[in-house]
mmCIF file of C-alpha atoms in Angstrom:
data_model
loop_
_atom_site.group_PDB
_atom_site.id
_atom_site.type_symbol
_atom_site.label_atom_id
_atom_site.label_comp_id
_atom_site.label_asym_id
_atom_site.label_seq_id
_atom_site.Cartn_x
_atom_site.Cartn_y
_atom_site.Cartn_z
ATOM 1 C CA MET A 130 0.000 0.000 0.000
ATOM 2 C CA ILE A 131 2.874 2.390 0.801
ATOM 3 C CA TYR A 132 4.375 1.705 -2.621
ATOM 4 C CA ALA A 133 1.035 2.373 -4.341
ATOM 5 C CA MET A 134 0.544 5.622 -2.423
ATOM 6 C CA LEU A 135 3.997 6.843 -3.438
ATOM 7 C CA CYS A 136 3.315 6.042 -7.096
ATOM 8 C CA PHE A 137 0.145 8.126 -7.046
ATOM 9 C CA ILE A 138 1.856 10.983 -5.171
ATOM 10 C CA LEU A 139 4.546 11.060 -7.859
ATOM 11 C CA ALA A 140 1.831 10.955 -10.536
ATOM 12 C CA LEU A 141 0.154 14.001 -8.997
ATOM 13 C CA GLY A 142 3.534 15.727 -8.966
ATOM 14 C CA CYS A 143 3.565 15.560 -12.759
ATOM 15 C CA SER A 144 0.950 18.325 -12.808
ATOM 16 C CA THR A 145 3.662 20.845 -11.954
ATOM 17 C CA ASN A 146 7.301 21.396 -12.789
ATOM 18 C CA ILE A 147 8.153 23.218 -9.560
ATOM 19 C CA LYS A 148 11.621 22.340 -8.284
ATOM 20 C CA LEU A 149 10.433 22.191 -4.668
ATOM 21 C CA ILE A 150 8.114 19.325 -5.593
ATOM 22 C CA THR A 151 11.084 17.552 -7.169
ATOM 23 C CA LYS A 152 12.991 17.876 -3.904
ATOM 24 C CA VAL A 153 10.072 16.701 -1.773
ATOM 25 C CA ASN A 154 9.353 13.730 -4.037
ATOM 26 C CA SER A 155 13.041 12.778 -4.065
ATOM 27 C CA VAL A 156 13.040 12.744 -0.258
ATOM 28 C CA LEU A 157 9.910 10.569 -0.266
ATOM 29 C CA ILE A 158 11.586 8.132 -2.647
ATOM 30 C CA PHE A 159 14.656 8.000 -0.398
ATOM 31 C CA LEU A 160 12.582 7.414 2.746
ATOM 32 C CA PHE A 161 10.656 4.617 1.043
ATOM 33 C CA LEU A 162 13.701 2.824 -0.367
ATOM 34 C CA SER A 163 16.052 3.302 2.580
ATOM 35 C CA GLY A 164 13.378 2.339 5.084
ATOM 36 C CA ALA A 165 12.369 -0.845 3.245
ATOM 37 C CA TYR A 166 13.236 -3.455 5.875
ATOM 38 C CA SER A 167 13.605 -7.006 4.551
ATOM 39 C CA TYR A 168 11.500 -6.045 1.536
ATOM 40 C CA GLY A 169 11.518 -8.377 -1.428
ATOM 41 C CA TYR A 170 13.838 -11.366 -1.703
ATOM 42 C CA ASP A 171 17.366 -10.353 -2.706
ATOM 43 C CA TRP A 172 18.062 -9.095 0.823
ATOM 44 C CA ILE A 173 18.061 -12.713 2.016
ATOM 45 C CA ARG A 174 21.332 -13.543 0.272
ATOM 46 C CA TYR A 175 22.852 -10.096 0.835
ATOM 47 C CA ARG A 176 22.202 -10.136 4.584
ATOM 48 C CA GLU A 177 23.433 -13.705 4.929
ATOM 49 C CA TYR A 178 26.605 -12.824 3.029
ATOM 50 C CA TYR A 179 27.091 -9.587 5.010
ATOM 51 C CA GLU A 180 26.700 -11.250 8.413
ATOM 52 C CA ASN A 181 28.327 -14.637 7.834
ATOM 53 C CA VAL A 182 30.842 -14.320 4.986
ATOM 54 C CA PHE A 183 31.972 -10.739 4.419
ATOM 55 C CA LEU A 184 35.021 -9.612 6.390
ATOM 56 C CA ALA A 185 36.014 -5.951 6.143
ATOM 57 C CA GLY A 186 39.699 -6.762 6.554
ATOM 58 C CA ASP A 187 39.815 -9.730 4.175
ATOM 59 C CA THR A 188 39.370 -8.759 0.523
ATOM 60 C CA SER A 189 39.169 -12.419 -0.466
ATOM 61 C CA THR A 190 35.624 -12.359 0.955
ATOM 62 C CA TRP A 191 34.617 -9.399 -1.209
ATOM 63 C CA LEU A 192 32.541 -11.261 -3.794
ATOM 64 C CA TYR A 193 30.610 -8.342 -5.262
ATOM 65 C CA GLU A 194 31.613 -5.316 -7.323
ATOM 66 C CA PRO A 195 34.000 -2.843 -5.630
ATOM 67 C CA GLY A 196 31.443 -0.058 -5.151
ATOM 68 C CA PHE A 197 28.993 -2.330 -3.343
ATOM 69 C CA SER A 198 31.807 -4.037 -1.431
ATOM 70 C CA LEU A 199 33.170 -0.653 -0.323
ATOM 71 C CA ILE A 200 29.787 0.273 1.131
ATOM 72 C CA MET A 201 29.734 -3.024 3.004
ATOM 73 C CA PHE A 202 33.278 -2.335 4.196
ATOM 74 C CA MET A 203 32.275 1.028 5.664
ATOM 75 C CA THR A 204 29.113 -0.207 7.368
ATOM 76 C CA LYS A 205 30.764 -3.386 8.669
ATOM 77 C CA SER A 206 33.724 -1.364 10.012
ATOM 78 C CA PHE A 207 31.262 0.573 12.185
ATOM 79 C CA SER A 208 29.451 -2.646 13.170
ATOM 80 C CA LEU A 209 26.253 -1.384 11.587
ATOM 81 C CA ASP A 210 23.291 -3.568 10.674
ATOM 82 C CA TYR A 211 22.896 -4.653 7.037
ATOM 83 C CA GLN A 212 20.054 -2.134 6.706
ATOM 84 C CA TRP A 213 22.680 0.606 6.554
ATOM 85 C CA VAL A 214 23.967 -0.922 3.328
ATOM 86 C CA VAL A 215 20.442 -0.442 1.960
ATOM 87 C CA ILE A 216 20.330 3.118 3.317
ATOM 88 C CA THR A 217 23.670 4.063 1.738
ATOM 89 C CA CYS A 218 22.732 2.555 -1.633
ATOM 90 C CA SER A 219 19.373 4.339 -1.490
ATOM 91 C CA LEU A 220 21.108 7.655 -0.810
ATOM 92 C CA ILE A 221 23.412 7.291 -3.835
ATOM 93 C CA LEU A 222 20.496 6.156 -5.960
ATOM 94 C CA THR A 223 18.278 9.079 -4.924
ATOM 95 C CA ILE A 224 21.015 11.666 -5.489
ATOM 96 C CA ASN A 225 21.510 10.328 -9.022
ATOM 97 C CA LEU A 226 17.761 10.327 -9.657
ATOM 98 C CA TYR A 227 17.447 13.915 -8.469
ATOM 99 C CA GLU A 228 20.383 14.991 -10.637
ATOM 100 C CA PHE A 229 18.903 13.232 -13.668
ATOM 101 C CA ALA A 230 15.486 14.780 -13.076
ATOM 102 C CA LEU A 231 16.948 18.296 -12.896
ATOM 103 C CA LYS A 232 18.743 17.776 -16.206
ATOM 104 C CA ASN A 233 15.462 17.085 -18.001
ATOM 105 C CA LYS A 234 12.745 19.485 -19.059
ATOM 106 C CA TYR A 235 9.887 17.888 -17.124
ATOM 107 C CA ARG A 236 11.659 17.040 -13.896
ATOM 108 C CA ASN A 237 8.687 15.749 -11.907
ATOM 109 C CA PHE A 238 7.489 13.594 -14.776
ATOM 110 C CA CYS A 239 11.047 12.287 -15.009
ATOM 111 C CA LEU A 240 11.021 11.180 -11.352
ATOM 112 C CA PHE A 241 7.641 9.551 -11.844
ATOM 113 C CA TYR A 242 8.856 7.692 -14.953
ATOM 114 C CA CYS A 243 11.992 6.381 -13.237
ATOM 115 C CA PHE A 244 10.159 5.199 -10.137
ATOM 116 C CA CYS A 245 7.383 3.471 -12.078
ATOM 117 C CA ILE A 246 9.827 1.650 -14.350
ATOM 118 C CA PHE A 247 12.511 0.797 -11.787
ATOM 119 C CA GLY A 248 11.093 1.451 -8.308
ATOM 120 C CA PHE A 249 9.679 -1.915 -7.294
ATOM 121 C CA MET A 250 12.093 -4.367 -8.915
ATOM 122 C CA GLU A 251 15.420 -2.582 -9.335
ATOM 123 C CA PHE A 252 15.459 0.149 -6.688
ATOM 124 C CA ALA A 253 13.782 -1.720 -3.812
ATOM 125 C CA GLU A 254 14.724 -5.296 -4.714
ATOM 126 C CA GLN A 255 17.822 -5.569 -6.933
ATOM 127 C CA ILE A 256 19.670 -2.730 -5.204
ATOM 128 C CA ARG A 257 23.079 -3.226 -6.842
ATOM 129 C CA GLN A 258 21.644 -2.925 -10.305
ATOM 130 C CA GLY A 259 19.299 -0.201 -9.112
ATOM 131 C CA VAL A 260 22.257 2.008 -8.201
ATOM 132 C CA ALA A 261 23.971 1.135 -11.487
ATOM 133 C CA ILE A 262 20.873 2.108 -13.462
ATOM 134 C CA THR A 263 20.787 5.577 -11.905
ATOM 135 C CA PHE A 264 24.420 6.175 -12.907
ATOM 136 C CA VAL A 265 23.543 5.047 -16.450
ATOM 137 C CA LEU A 266 20.565 7.425 -16.505
ATOM 138 C CA VAL A 267 22.861 10.375 -15.821
ATOM 139 C CA SER A 268 25.464 9.054 -18.277
ATOM 140 C CA THR A 269 23.011 9.041 -21.189
ATOM 141 C CA TYR A 270 22.235 12.706 -20.536
ATOM 142 C CA TYR A 271 25.927 13.494 -20.983
ATOM 143 C CA LEU A 272 26.064 11.301 -24.082
ATOM 144 C CA SER A 273 23.166 13.167 -25.689
ATOM 145 C CA ASN A 274 24.902 16.464 -24.941
ATOM 146 C CA GLU A 275 28.273 15.398 -26.409
ATOM 147 C CA LYS A 276 29.983 15.248 -23.021
ATOM 148 C CA ASN A 277 31.556 11.893 -23.761
ATOM 149 C CA LYS A 278 34.180 11.884 -21.003
ATOM 150 C CA LYS A 279 31.508 12.324 -18.340
ATOM 151 C CA PHE A 280 29.455 9.635 -20.065
ATOM 152 C CA VAL A 281 32.342 7.169 -19.735
ATOM 153 C CA ILE A 282 32.994 8.150 -16.111
ATOM 154 C CA TYR A 283 29.374 7.565 -15.092
ATOM 155 C CA VAL A 284 29.198 4.209 -16.891
ATOM 156 C CA LEU A 285 32.372 3.136 -15.088
ATOM 157 C CA LEU A 286 30.825 4.234 -11.791
ATOM 158 C CA ALA A 287 27.751 2.161 -12.667
ATOM 159 C CA SER A 288 29.946 -0.891 -13.295
ATOM 160 C CA MET A 289 31.316 -0.502 -9.764
ATOM 161 C CA PHE A 290 27.888 -1.658 -8.560
ATOM 162 C CA HIS A 291 26.784 -4.014 -11.335
ATOM 163 C CA VAL A 292 29.310 -5.247 -13.860
ATOM 164 C CA SER A 293 26.648 -5.696 -16.577
ATOM 165 C CA SER A 294 26.441 -1.898 -16.948
ATOM 166 C CA ILE A 295 29.897 -1.822 -18.547
ATOM 167 C CA LEU A 296 28.132 -2.904 -21.737
ATOM 168 C CA CYS A 297 26.526 0.542 -21.792
ATOM 169 C CA LEU A 298 29.810 1.889 -23.152
ATOM 170 C CA ALA A 299 28.502 0.512 -26.452
ATOM 171 C CA PHE A 300 25.932 3.335 -26.459
ATOM 172 C CA TRP A 301 28.633 5.727 -27.672
ATOM 173 C CA PRO A 302 29.608 3.888 -30.891
ATOM 174 C CA LEU A 303 25.947 2.983 -31.450
ATOM 175 C CA LYS A 304 25.062 6.664 -31.432
ATOM 176 C CA LYS A 305 27.774 7.341 -34.026
ATOM 177 C CA ILE A 306 26.510 4.515 -36.244
ATOM 178 C CA TYR A 307 22.977 5.881 -36.113
ATOM 179 C CA ARG A 308 24.206 9.301 -37.170
ATOM 180 C CA LYS A 309 26.305 7.976 -40.031
ATOM 181 C CA PHE A 310 23.852 5.524 -41.611
ATOM 182 C CA ASN A 311 20.121 5.254 -42.250
ATOM 183 C CA PRO A 312 18.637 4.953 -38.728
ATOM 184 C CA VAL A 313 15.661 2.867 -39.873
ATOM 185 C CA ILE A 314 17.900 0.229 -41.475
ATOM 186 C CA ILE A 315 20.269 0.259 -38.494
ATOM 187 C CA THR A 316 17.333 -0.260 -36.126
ATOM 188 C CA LEU A 317 16.086 -3.259 -38.127
ATOM 189 C CA ILE A 318 19.585 -4.755 -38.173
ATOM 190 C CA MET A 319 19.969 -4.176 -34.431
ATOM 191 C CA VAL A 320 16.635 -5.860 -33.708
ATOM 192 C CA LEU A 321 17.717 -8.877 -35.793
ATOM 193 C CA ILE A 322 21.142 -9.058 -34.130
ATOM 194 C CA GLY A 323 19.545 -8.674 -30.697
ATOM 195 C CA GLY A 324 17.171 -11.594 -31.230
ATOM 196 C CA ILE A 325 19.865 -13.906 -32.618
ATOM 197 C CA SER A 326 22.317 -12.975 -29.855
ATOM 198 C CA ILE A 327 19.833 -13.706 -27.084
ATOM 199 C CA TYR A 328 19.017 -17.215 -28.285
ATOM 200 C CA ALA A 329 22.695 -17.937 -29.032
ATOM 201 C CA PHE A 330 23.594 -16.774 -25.534
ATOM 202 C CA LYS A 331 20.851 -18.923 -24.047
ATOM 203 C CA PHE A 332 22.217 -21.977 -25.875
ATOM 204 C CA ILE A 333 25.730 -21.270 -24.575
ATOM 205 C CA ILE A 334 24.553 -20.869 -20.972
ATOM 206 C CA GLU A 335 22.439 -24.021 -21.080
ATOM 207 C CA ASN A 336 25.509 -25.917 -22.287
ATOM 208 C CA ILE A 337 28.057 -23.967 -20.233
ATOM 209 C CA ASN A 338 29.842 -27.111 -19.050
ATOM 210 C CA LEU A 339 30.882 -27.859 -22.623
ATOM 211 C CA PHE A 340 32.893 -24.643 -22.571
ATOM 212 C CA GLY A 341 34.883 -25.626 -19.485
ATOM 213 C CA VAL A 342 33.060 -23.296 -17.084
ATOM 214 C CA SER A 343 31.893 -24.761 -13.785
ATOM 215 C CA GLY A 344 31.301 -23.877 -10.160
ATOM 216 C CA PHE A 345 29.445 -20.859 -8.765
ATOM 217 C CA ILE A 346 29.543 -18.834 -11.995
ATOM 218 C CA ALA A 347 28.171 -21.710 -14.076
ATOM 219 C CA GLU A 348 25.387 -22.391 -11.573
ATOM 220 C CA LYS A 349 24.403 -18.720 -11.475
ATOM 221 C CA LEU A 350 24.311 -18.411 -15.275
ATOM 222 C CA GLN A 351 22.307 -21.612 -15.628
ATOM 223 C CA GLY A 352 19.893 -20.280 -13.037
ATOM 224 C CA TYR A 353 19.352 -17.221 -15.221
ATOM 225 C CA ALA A 354 18.813 -19.422 -18.276
ATOM 226 C CA SER A 355 16.276 -21.677 -16.584
ATOM 227 C CA SER A 356 14.109 -18.753 -15.447
ATOM 228 C CA ASP A 357 11.885 -16.604 -17.584
ATOM 229 C CA GLY A 358 13.031 -13.116 -18.365
ATOM 230 C CA SER A 359 10.012 -11.564 -16.721
ATOM 231 C CA ASP A 360 7.211 -12.456 -14.401
ATOM 232 C CA SER A 361 4.687 -12.667 -17.189
ATOM 233 C CA GLY A 362 6.570 -14.204 -20.074
ATOM 234 C CA ILE A 363 6.673 -13.186 -23.716
ATOM 235 C CA LEU A 364 3.033 -13.776 -24.653
ATOM 236 C CA SER A 365 1.202 -11.925 -21.916
ATOM 237 C CA PHE A 366 -0.429 -8.755 -20.712
ATOM 238 C CA GLY A 367 3.098 -7.430 -20.344
ATOM 239 C CA LEU A 368 3.522 -7.800 -24.097
ATOM 240 C CA LEU A 369 0.642 -5.392 -24.740
ATOM 241 C CA LEU A 370 2.310 -2.903 -22.430
ATOM 242 C CA ASN A 371 5.608 -3.270 -24.286
ATOM 243 C CA ILE A 372 3.845 -2.737 -27.621
ATOM 244 C CA MET A 373 2.488 0.556 -26.294
ATOM 245 C CA VAL A 374 6.061 1.574 -25.430
ATOM 246 C CA ILE A 375 7.191 0.649 -28.949
ATOM 247 C CA CYS A 376 4.440 2.858 -30.377
ATOM 248 C CA VAL A 377 5.557 5.828 -28.253
ATOM 249 C CA ALA A 378 9.194 5.283 -29.267
ATOM 250 C CA ALA A 379 8.276 4.923 -32.960
ATOM 251 C CA LEU A 380 6.214 8.125 -32.907
ATOM 252 C CA SER A 381 9.136 10.022 -31.367
ATOM 253 C CA THR A 382 11.330 9.278 -34.401
ATOM 254 C CA GLN A 383 9.571 12.195 -36.099
ATOM 255 C CA VAL A 384 12.262 14.267 -34.396
ATOM 256 C CA ASN A 385 14.861 12.122 -36.218
ATOM 257 C CA ARG A 386 17.342 11.948 -33.332
ATOM 258 C CA SER A 387 19.569 8.924 -32.816
ATOM 259 C CA HIS A 388 18.364 8.521 -29.226
ATOM 260 C CA HIS A 389 14.786 8.070 -30.355
ATOM 261 C CA TYR A 390 15.754 5.323 -32.796
ATOM 262 C CA LEU A 391 17.734 3.694 -30.003
ATOM 263 C CA ALA A 392 14.541 3.882 -27.950
ATOM 264 C CA VAL A 393 12.743 1.926 -30.686
ATOM 265 C CA PHE A 394 15.452 -0.741 -30.696
ATOM 266 C CA PHE A 395 15.483 -1.121 -26.914
ATOM 267 C CA SER A 396 11.693 -1.172 -26.657
ATOM 268 C CA VAL A 397 11.746 -4.170 -29.037
ATOM 269 C CA PHE A 398 14.771 -5.670 -27.286
ATOM 270 C CA VAL A 399 12.814 -5.682 -24.013
ATOM 271 C CA ILE A 400 10.410 -8.173 -25.624
ATOM 272 C CA GLU A 401 13.196 -10.228 -27.200
ATOM 273 C CA SER A 402 15.124 -10.407 -23.934
ATOM 274 C CA LYS A 403 12.257 -12.029 -22.056
ATOM 275 C CA ALA A 404 13.554 -15.330 -23.376
ATOM 276 C CA ILE A 405 16.346 -15.273 -20.808
ATOM 277 C CA SER A 406 16.549 -13.524 -17.451
ATOM 278 C CA ILE A 407 20.117 -12.232 -17.724
ATOM 279 C CA ALA A 408 19.337 -10.512 -21.059
ATOM 280 C CA TYR A 409 16.131 -9.060 -19.632
ATOM 281 C CA ARG A 410 18.172 -7.492 -16.856
ATOM 282 C CA PHE A 411 20.410 -5.810 -19.403
ATOM 283 C CA SER A 412 17.353 -4.457 -21.235
ATOM 284 C CA TYR A 413 16.644 -2.277 -18.174
ATOM 285 C CA TYR A 414 19.413 0.054 -19.299
ATOM 286 C CA GLY A 415 17.556 0.695 -22.545
ATOM 287 C CA TYR A 416 14.796 2.469 -20.654
ATOM 288 C CA THR A 417 17.186 5.407 -20.309
ATOM 289 C CA PHE A 418 16.662 6.095 -24.028
ATOM 290 C CA ILE A 419 12.982 5.227 -23.913
ATOM 291 C CA TYR A 420 12.552 8.069 -21.417
ATOM 292 C CA GLU A 421 13.459 10.593 -24.124
ATOM 293 C CA SER A 422 10.600 9.283 -26.275
ATOM 294 C CA PHE A 423 8.193 9.553 -23.355
ATOM 295 C CA GLU A 424 9.354 13.080 -22.595
ATOM 296 C CA TRP A 425 8.927 14.042 -26.261
ATOM 297 C CA MET A 426 5.315 12.857 -26.222
ATOM 298 C CA TYR A 427 4.692 14.427 -22.812
ATOM 299 C CA GLY A 428 5.753 17.806 -24.192
ATOM 300 C CA LEU A 429 3.598 17.748 -27.326
ATOM 301 C CA ARG A 430 1.159 20.649 -27.517
ATOM 302 C CA LYS A 431 -1.310 18.796 -29.703
ATOM 303 C CA ALA A 432 -3.695 16.666 -27.604
ATOM 304 C CA ARG A 433 -1.583 17.519 -24.561
ATOM 305 C CA ILE A 434 -4.053 16.429 -21.887
ATOM 306 C CA PHE A 435 -4.785 13.122 -23.627
ATOM 307 C CA ASN A 436 -1.102 12.386 -24.222
ATOM 308 C CA ARG A 437 -0.118 13.119 -20.660
ATOM 309 C CA LEU A 438 -2.932 11.093 -19.142
ATOM 310 C CA ALA A 439 -2.113 8.210 -21.482
ATOM 311 C CA LEU A 440 1.577 8.243 -20.515
ATOM 312 C CA ILE A 441 0.799 8.478 -16.805
ATOM 313 C CA THR A 442 -1.627 5.556 -17.137
ATOM 314 C CA ILE A 443 0.943 3.440 -18.998
ATOM 315 C CA LEU A 444 3.542 4.150 -16.333
ATOM 316 C CA LEU A 445 1.179 3.342 -13.472
ATOM 317 C CA VAL A 446 0.420 0.006 -15.137
ATOM 318 C CA PHE A 447 4.169 -0.566 -15.391
ATOM 319 C CA ALA A 448 4.498 0.224 -11.692
ATOM 320 C CA PHE A 449 1.964 -2.427 -10.718
ATOM 321 C CA LYS A 450 2.938 -5.037 -13.316
ATOM 322 C CA PRO A 451 5.074 -7.010 -10.806
ATOM 323 C CA LEU A 452 1.822 -7.914 -9.068
ATOM 324 C CA LEU A 453 1.116 -10.287 -11.959
ATOM 325 C CA ASN A 454 3.736 -12.483 -10.342
ATOM 326 C CA PRO A 455 2.338 -14.360 -7.297
ATOM 327 C CA VAL A 456 5.765 -14.170 -5.647
ATOM 328 C CA TYR A 457 5.578 -10.375 -5.507
ATOM 329 C CA ARG A 458 1.863 -10.240 -4.714
ATOM 330 C CA GLU A 459 2.744 -11.954 -1.446
ATOM 331 C CA ILE A 460 4.959 -9.078 -0.304
ATOM 332 C CA PHE A 461 3.150 -6.105 -1.829
ATOM 333 C CA ASN A 462 1.535 -4.966 1.425
ATOM 334 C CA ASP A 463 4.228 -6.379 3.695
ATOM 335 C CA TYR A 464 6.252 -3.174 4.032
ATOM 336 C CA HIS A 465 8.058 -2.349 7.274
ATOM 337 C CA SER A 466 9.835 0.992 7.679
ATOM 338 C CA TYR A 467 13.192 1.010 9.414
ATOM 339 C CA TRP A 468 12.692 4.708 10.188
ATOM 340 C CA LEU A 469 9.514 4.018 12.159
ATOM 341 C CA SER A 470 10.989 1.164 14.181
ATOM 342 C CA GLY A 471 10.835 3.319 17.332
ATOM 343 C CA ILE A 472 7.050 3.505 16.946
ATOM 344 C CA ILE A 473 6.217 0.304 15.093
ATOM 345 C CA PRO A 474 8.556 -2.571 16.064
ATOM 346 C CA LEU A 475 10.254 -4.348 13.180
ATOM 347 C CA PRO A 476 9.569 -8.063 12.689
ATOM 348 C CA ASP A 477 12.387 -10.552 13.250
ATOM 349 C CA PHE A 478 14.228 -10.821 9.935
ATOM 350 C CA ARG A 479 14.802 -14.531 10.574
ATOM 351 C CA GLU A 480 11.061 -15.144 10.648
ATOM 352 C CA MET A 481 10.645 -13.013 7.532
ATOM 353 C CA ARG A 482 13.385 -15.006 5.820
ATOM 354 C CA THR A 483 11.515 -18.231 6.594
ATOM 355 C CA GLU A 484 8.285 -16.784 5.195
ATOM 356 C CA ARG A 485 9.992 -15.457 2.055
ATOM 357 C CA CYS A 486 11.786 -18.746 1.396
ATOM 358 C CA SER A 487 8.533 -20.651 1.873
ATOM 359 C CA THR A 488 6.826 -18.423 -0.698
ATOM 360 C CA LEU A 489 9.626 -19.026 -3.187
ATOM 361 C CA VAL A 490 9.538 -22.797 -2.681
ATOM 362 C CA ASP A 491 5.749 -22.835 -3.090
ATOM 363 C CA ASN A 492 6.270 -21.167 -6.467
ATOM 364 C CA GLY A 493 8.983 -23.590 -7.561
ATOM 365 C CA ILE A 494 11.942 -21.270 -6.955
ATOM 366 C CA GLN A 495 15.010 -22.642 -5.169
ATOM 367 C CA TYR A 496 16.715 -19.484 -3.940
ATOM 368 C CA CYS A 497 17.357 -19.919 -0.247
ATOM 369 C CA GLY A 498 20.136 -21.974 1.283
ATOM 370 C CA ASP A 499 23.654 -21.617 2.584
ATOM 371 C CA PHE A 500 25.605 -18.865 0.891
ATOM 372 C CA LYS A 501 28.441 -20.205 -1.236
#
């Protein structure tokens, strides 16, 4: 319920472009994300690793990217609870979101867009990639404004939290290709290459042992391959939503900017990537370009009210799409705020872990167990 309320508050904020509202909404986002105590499922492995494996003075136990490991180092050095890792990540994430919003014309719509697309899954659940995504958001602004050095710096910062974001460096040469050649033809070629690459990658992962890769990495990759890319699959209600996004991106190509054609490619790639979870995760980064198409349509003078209401509706549906998955329906209203723990006692995280693991097992997902 708290998540739903915040989505609607951010939607109402779209009615104005006042900077004060941007600040207030950014604070609300931070309080929601940083206060999310044992929310979702990824925290189970992170907390277990933080409490039982990670040693601040032994870098051999630093299994995650350096940015995330450094945060753990600082919090563990002060003997702080794992929740302070969440708080620190949420602070970095919110600062990046606020910076990105200020760099765009419709700042409050920008915040609303980012939270609806990323808020539930990436920001509150997959926190490492959530932080990385916010760095990539800012990086694409610099790329579109020919500030390529800053673009590279922000992508590298993103990779310090989730190594997959290093692939976003490809945005730079892609932009040059789009400018040099016919963007329509390039988009069609990219869509074809994207589809072939995903299924080739899936074949490789499913047969990873043939390539001499084993152990933790092989198990993790095979886990990605055996799971669907999204909670609703390729042929689903989610597909209709993705088609709407494609339509918005395609309409924005009237401006004939490379970023809008990249938005078309990534909006199609989102559908293609549902064949394999690891590719679907990479498709998140494409929403940074899709935002420019949404902002273009949001700013149209013709049929302004209709366009804006349509975009807000699409984004609200995006925000609640995770509820199609029974795993996430179970936790939707189970929000406990760390900041209110002095008034409303927090539940025992061990009991919550048992409940979460039981939900996963009931849905055929083997996620819990000893950290390796």
